GROMACS .gro file of N, CA and C in nm:
model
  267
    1UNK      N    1   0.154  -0.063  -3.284
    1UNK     CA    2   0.101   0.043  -3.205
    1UNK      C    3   0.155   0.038  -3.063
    2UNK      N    4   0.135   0.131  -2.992
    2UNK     CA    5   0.161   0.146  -2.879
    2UNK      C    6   0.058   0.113  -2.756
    3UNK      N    7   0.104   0.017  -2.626
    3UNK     CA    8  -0.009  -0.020  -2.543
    3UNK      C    9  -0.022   0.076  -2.439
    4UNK      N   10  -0.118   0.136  -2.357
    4UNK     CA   11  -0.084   0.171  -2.224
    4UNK      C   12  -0.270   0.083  -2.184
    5UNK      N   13  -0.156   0.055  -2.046
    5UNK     CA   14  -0.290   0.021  -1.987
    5UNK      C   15  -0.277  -0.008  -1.775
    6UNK      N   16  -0.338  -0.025  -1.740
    6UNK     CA   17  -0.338   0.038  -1.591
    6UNK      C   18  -0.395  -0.128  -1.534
    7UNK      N   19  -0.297  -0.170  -1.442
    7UNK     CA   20  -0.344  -0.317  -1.345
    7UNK      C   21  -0.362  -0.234  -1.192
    8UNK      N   22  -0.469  -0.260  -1.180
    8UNK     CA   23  -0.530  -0.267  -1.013
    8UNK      C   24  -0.514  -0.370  -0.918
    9UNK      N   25  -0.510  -0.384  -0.800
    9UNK     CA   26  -0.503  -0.509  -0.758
    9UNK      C   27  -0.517  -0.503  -0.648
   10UNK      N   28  -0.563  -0.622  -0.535
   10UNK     CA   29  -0.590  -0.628  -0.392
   10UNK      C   30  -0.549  -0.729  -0.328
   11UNK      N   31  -0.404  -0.710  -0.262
   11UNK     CA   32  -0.357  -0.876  -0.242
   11UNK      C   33  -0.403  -0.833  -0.065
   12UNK      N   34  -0.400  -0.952  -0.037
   12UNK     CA   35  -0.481  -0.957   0.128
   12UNK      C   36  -0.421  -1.173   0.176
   13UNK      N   37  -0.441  -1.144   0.322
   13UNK     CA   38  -0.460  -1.299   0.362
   13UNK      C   39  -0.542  -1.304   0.442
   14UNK      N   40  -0.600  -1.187   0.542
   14UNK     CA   41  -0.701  -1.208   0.591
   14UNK      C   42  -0.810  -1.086   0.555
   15UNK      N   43  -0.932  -1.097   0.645
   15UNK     CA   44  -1.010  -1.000   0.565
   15UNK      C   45  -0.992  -0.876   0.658
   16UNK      N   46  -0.892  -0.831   0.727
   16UNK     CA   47  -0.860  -0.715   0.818
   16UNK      C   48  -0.841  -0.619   0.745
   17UNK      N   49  -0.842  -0.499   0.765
   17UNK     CA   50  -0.762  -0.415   0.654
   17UNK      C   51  -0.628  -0.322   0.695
   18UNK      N   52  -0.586  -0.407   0.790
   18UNK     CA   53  -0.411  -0.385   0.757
   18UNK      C   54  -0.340  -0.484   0.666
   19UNK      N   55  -0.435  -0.585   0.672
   19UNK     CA   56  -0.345  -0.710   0.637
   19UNK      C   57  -0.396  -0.709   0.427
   20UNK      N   58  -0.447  -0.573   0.397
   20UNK     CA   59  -0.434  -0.558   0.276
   20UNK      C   60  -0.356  -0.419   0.189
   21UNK      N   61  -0.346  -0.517   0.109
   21UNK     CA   62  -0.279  -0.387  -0.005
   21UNK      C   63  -0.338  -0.373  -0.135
   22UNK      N   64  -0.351  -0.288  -0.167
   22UNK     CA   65  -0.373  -0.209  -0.237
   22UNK      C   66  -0.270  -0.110  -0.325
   23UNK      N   67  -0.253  -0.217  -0.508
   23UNK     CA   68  -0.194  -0.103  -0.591
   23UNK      C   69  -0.261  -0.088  -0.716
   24UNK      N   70  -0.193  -0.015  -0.785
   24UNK     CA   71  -0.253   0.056  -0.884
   24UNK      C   72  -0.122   0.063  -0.951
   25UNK      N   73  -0.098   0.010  -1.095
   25UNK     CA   74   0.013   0.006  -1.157
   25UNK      C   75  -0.008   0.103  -1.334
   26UNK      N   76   0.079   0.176  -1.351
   26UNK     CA   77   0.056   0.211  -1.530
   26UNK      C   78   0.155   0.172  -1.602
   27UNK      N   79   0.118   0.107  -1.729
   27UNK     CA   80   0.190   0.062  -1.791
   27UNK      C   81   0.192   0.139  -1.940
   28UNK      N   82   0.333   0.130  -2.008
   28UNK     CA   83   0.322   0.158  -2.138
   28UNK      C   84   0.417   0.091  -2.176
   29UNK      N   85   0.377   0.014  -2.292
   29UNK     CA   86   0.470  -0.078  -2.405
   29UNK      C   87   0.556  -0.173  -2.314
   30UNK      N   88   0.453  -0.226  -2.197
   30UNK     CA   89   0.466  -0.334  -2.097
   30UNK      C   90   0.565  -0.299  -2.010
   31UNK      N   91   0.606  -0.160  -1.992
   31UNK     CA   92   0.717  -0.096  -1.902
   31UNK      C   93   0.644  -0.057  -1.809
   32UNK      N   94   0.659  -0.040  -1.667
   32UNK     CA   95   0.563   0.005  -1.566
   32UNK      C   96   0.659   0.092  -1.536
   33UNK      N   97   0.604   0.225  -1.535
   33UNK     CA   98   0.613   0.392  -1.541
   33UNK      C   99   0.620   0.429  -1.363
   34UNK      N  100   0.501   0.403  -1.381
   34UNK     CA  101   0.419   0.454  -1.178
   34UNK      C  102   0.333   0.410  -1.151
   35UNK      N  103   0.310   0.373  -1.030
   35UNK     CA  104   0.226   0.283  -0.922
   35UNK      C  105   0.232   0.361  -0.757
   36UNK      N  106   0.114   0.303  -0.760
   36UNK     CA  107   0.032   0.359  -0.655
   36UNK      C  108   0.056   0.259  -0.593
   37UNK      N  109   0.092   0.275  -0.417
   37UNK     CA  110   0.079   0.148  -0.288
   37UNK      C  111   0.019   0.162  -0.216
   38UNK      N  112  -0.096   0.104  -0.181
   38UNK     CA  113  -0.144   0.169  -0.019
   38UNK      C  114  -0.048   0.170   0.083
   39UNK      N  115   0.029   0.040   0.081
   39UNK     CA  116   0.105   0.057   0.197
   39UNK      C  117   0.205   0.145   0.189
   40UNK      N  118   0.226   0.213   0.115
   40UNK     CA  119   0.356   0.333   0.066
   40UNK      C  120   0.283   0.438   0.103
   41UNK      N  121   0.176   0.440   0.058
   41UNK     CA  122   0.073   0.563   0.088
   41UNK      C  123   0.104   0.751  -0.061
   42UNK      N  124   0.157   0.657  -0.165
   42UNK     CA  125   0.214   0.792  -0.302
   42UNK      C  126   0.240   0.685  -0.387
   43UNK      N  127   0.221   0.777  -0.470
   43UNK     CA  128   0.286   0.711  -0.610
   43UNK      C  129   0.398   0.724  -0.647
   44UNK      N  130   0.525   0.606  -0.695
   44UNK     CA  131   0.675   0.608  -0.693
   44UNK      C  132   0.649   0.601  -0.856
   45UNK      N  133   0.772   0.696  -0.894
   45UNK     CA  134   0.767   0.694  -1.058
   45UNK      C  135   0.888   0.626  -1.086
   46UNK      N  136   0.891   0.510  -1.205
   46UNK     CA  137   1.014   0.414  -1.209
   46UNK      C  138   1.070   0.488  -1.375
   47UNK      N  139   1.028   0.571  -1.422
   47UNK     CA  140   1.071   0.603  -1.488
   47UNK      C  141   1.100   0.785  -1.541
   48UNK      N  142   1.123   0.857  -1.615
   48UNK     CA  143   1.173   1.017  -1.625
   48UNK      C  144   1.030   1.055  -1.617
   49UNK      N  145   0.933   0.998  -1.734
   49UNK     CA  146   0.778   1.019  -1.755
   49UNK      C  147   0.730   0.976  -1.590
   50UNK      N  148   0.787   0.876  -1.579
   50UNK     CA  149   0.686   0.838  -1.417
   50UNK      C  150   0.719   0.901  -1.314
   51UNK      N  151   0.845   0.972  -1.279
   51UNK     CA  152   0.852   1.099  -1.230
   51UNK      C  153   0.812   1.134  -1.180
   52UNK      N  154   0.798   1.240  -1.290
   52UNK     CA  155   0.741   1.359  -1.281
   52UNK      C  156   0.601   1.360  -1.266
   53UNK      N  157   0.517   1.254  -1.321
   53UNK     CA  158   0.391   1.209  -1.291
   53UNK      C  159   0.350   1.205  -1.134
   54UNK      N  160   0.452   1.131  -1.095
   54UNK     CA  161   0.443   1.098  -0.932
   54UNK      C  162   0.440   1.217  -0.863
   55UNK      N  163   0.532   1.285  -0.875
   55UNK     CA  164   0.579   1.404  -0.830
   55UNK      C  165   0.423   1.542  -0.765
   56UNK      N  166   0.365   1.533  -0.947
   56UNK     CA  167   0.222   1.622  -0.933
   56UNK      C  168   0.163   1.588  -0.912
   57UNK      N  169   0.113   1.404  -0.922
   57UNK     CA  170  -0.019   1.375  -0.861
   57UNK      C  171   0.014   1.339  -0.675
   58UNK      N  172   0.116   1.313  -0.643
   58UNK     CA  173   0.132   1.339  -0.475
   58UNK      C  174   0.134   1.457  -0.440
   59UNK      N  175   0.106   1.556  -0.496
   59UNK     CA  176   0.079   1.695  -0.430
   59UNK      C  177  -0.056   1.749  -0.508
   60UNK      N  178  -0.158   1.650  -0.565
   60UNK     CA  179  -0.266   1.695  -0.623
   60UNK      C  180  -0.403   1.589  -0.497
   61UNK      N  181  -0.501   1.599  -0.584
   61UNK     CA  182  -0.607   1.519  -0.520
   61UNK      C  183  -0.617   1.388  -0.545
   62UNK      N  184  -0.528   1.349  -0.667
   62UNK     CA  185  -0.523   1.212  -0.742
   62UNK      C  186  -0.480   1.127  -0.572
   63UNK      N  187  -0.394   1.170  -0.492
   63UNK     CA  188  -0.332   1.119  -0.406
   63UNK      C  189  -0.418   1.048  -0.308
   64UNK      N  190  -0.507   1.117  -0.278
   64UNK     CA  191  -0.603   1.148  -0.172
   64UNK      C  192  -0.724   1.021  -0.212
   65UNK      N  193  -0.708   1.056  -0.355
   65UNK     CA  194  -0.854   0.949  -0.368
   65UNK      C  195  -0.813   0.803  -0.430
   66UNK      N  196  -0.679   0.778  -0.429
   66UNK     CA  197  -0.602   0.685  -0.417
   66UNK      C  198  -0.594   0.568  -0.300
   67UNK      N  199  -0.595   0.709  -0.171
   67UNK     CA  200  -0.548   0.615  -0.031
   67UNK      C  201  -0.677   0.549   0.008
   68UNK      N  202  -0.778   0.621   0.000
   68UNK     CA  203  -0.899   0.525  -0.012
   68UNK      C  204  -0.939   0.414  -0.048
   69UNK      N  205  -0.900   0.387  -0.154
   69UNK     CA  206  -0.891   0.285  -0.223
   69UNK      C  207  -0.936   0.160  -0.174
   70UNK      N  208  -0.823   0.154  -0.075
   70UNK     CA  209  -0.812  -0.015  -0.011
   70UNK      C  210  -0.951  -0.006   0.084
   71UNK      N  211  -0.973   0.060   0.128
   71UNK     CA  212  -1.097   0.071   0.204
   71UNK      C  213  -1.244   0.057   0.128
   72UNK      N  214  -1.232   0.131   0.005
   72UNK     CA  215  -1.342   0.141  -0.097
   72UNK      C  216  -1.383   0.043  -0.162
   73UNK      N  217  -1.264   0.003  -0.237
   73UNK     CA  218  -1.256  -0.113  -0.322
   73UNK      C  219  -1.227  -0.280  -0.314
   74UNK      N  220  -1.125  -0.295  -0.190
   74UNK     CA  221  -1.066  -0.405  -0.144
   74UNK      C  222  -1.087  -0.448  -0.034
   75UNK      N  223  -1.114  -0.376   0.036
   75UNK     CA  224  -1.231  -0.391   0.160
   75UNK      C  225  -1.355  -0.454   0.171
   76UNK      N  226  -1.391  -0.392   0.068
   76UNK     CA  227  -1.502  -0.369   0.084
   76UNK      C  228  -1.570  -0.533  -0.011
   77UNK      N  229  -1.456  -0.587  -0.083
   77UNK     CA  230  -1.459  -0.701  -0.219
   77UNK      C  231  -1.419  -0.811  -0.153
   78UNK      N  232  -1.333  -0.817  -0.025
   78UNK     CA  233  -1.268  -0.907   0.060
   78UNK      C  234  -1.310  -1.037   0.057
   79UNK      N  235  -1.434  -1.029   0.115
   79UNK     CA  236  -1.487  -1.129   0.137
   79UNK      C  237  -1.590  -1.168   0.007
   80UNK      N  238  -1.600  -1.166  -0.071
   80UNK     CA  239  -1.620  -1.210  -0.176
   80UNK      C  240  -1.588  -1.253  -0.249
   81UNK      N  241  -1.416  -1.191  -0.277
   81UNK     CA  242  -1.307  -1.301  -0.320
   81UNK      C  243  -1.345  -1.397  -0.241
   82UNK      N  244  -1.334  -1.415  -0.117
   82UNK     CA  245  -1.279  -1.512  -0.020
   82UNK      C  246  -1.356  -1.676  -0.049
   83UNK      N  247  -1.510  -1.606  -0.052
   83UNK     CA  248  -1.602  -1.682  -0.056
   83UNK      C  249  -1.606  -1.737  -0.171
   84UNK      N  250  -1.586  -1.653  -0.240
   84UNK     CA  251  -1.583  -1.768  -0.402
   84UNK      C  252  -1.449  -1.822  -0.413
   85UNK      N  253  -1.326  -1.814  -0.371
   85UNK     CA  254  -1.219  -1.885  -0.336
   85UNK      C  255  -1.240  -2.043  -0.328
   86UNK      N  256  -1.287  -2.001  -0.202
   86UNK     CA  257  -1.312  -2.108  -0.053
   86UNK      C  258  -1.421  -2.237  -0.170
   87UNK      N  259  -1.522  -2.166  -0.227
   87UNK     CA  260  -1.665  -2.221  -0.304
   87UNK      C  261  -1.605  -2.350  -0.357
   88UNK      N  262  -1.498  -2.293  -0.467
   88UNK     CA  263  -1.444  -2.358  -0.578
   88UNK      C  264  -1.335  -2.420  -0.582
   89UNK      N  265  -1.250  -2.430  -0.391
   89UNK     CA  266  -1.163  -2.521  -0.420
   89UNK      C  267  -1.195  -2.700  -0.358
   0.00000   0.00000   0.00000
């Protein structure tokens, strides 16, 4: 069968939020298509399908509720990684 499936992620070194990023990756049959960067601020398509994908969702709302992200999600989780980091080494 065929896989698709989508990695999120929040790499950071401190808990500032310049000093994080924020992506969003899609995958199919372990090929990554298009990804989202915060620090890019759009989605780059690495493939014909990822494209054109990129293409409509940077001129749709997908874009918009993307850039948030790092603020929403990774921001906001920062220090909770951190702390359970810090806990367990």
């Amino acid at each position: 069968g065929f896989r698709y499936y989508v990695v999120g992620s929040c790499e950071f070194n401190s808990s500032k939020l310049n000093d994080i990023e924020f992506t969003l990756s899609y995958y199919y049959n372990k090929l990554e298509y298009i990804r989202f960067s915060s620090s890019v601020g759009k989605y780059v398509g690495y493939t014909e399908h990822g494209i054109k994908n990129a293409e409509r969702w940077n001129n749709g709302p997908e874009v918009i509720s993307r850039r948030a992200e790092k603020e929403r999600y990774c921001f906001r989780n920062v220090g909770v990684f951190t702390e359970s980091a810090l806990t367990k080494s």
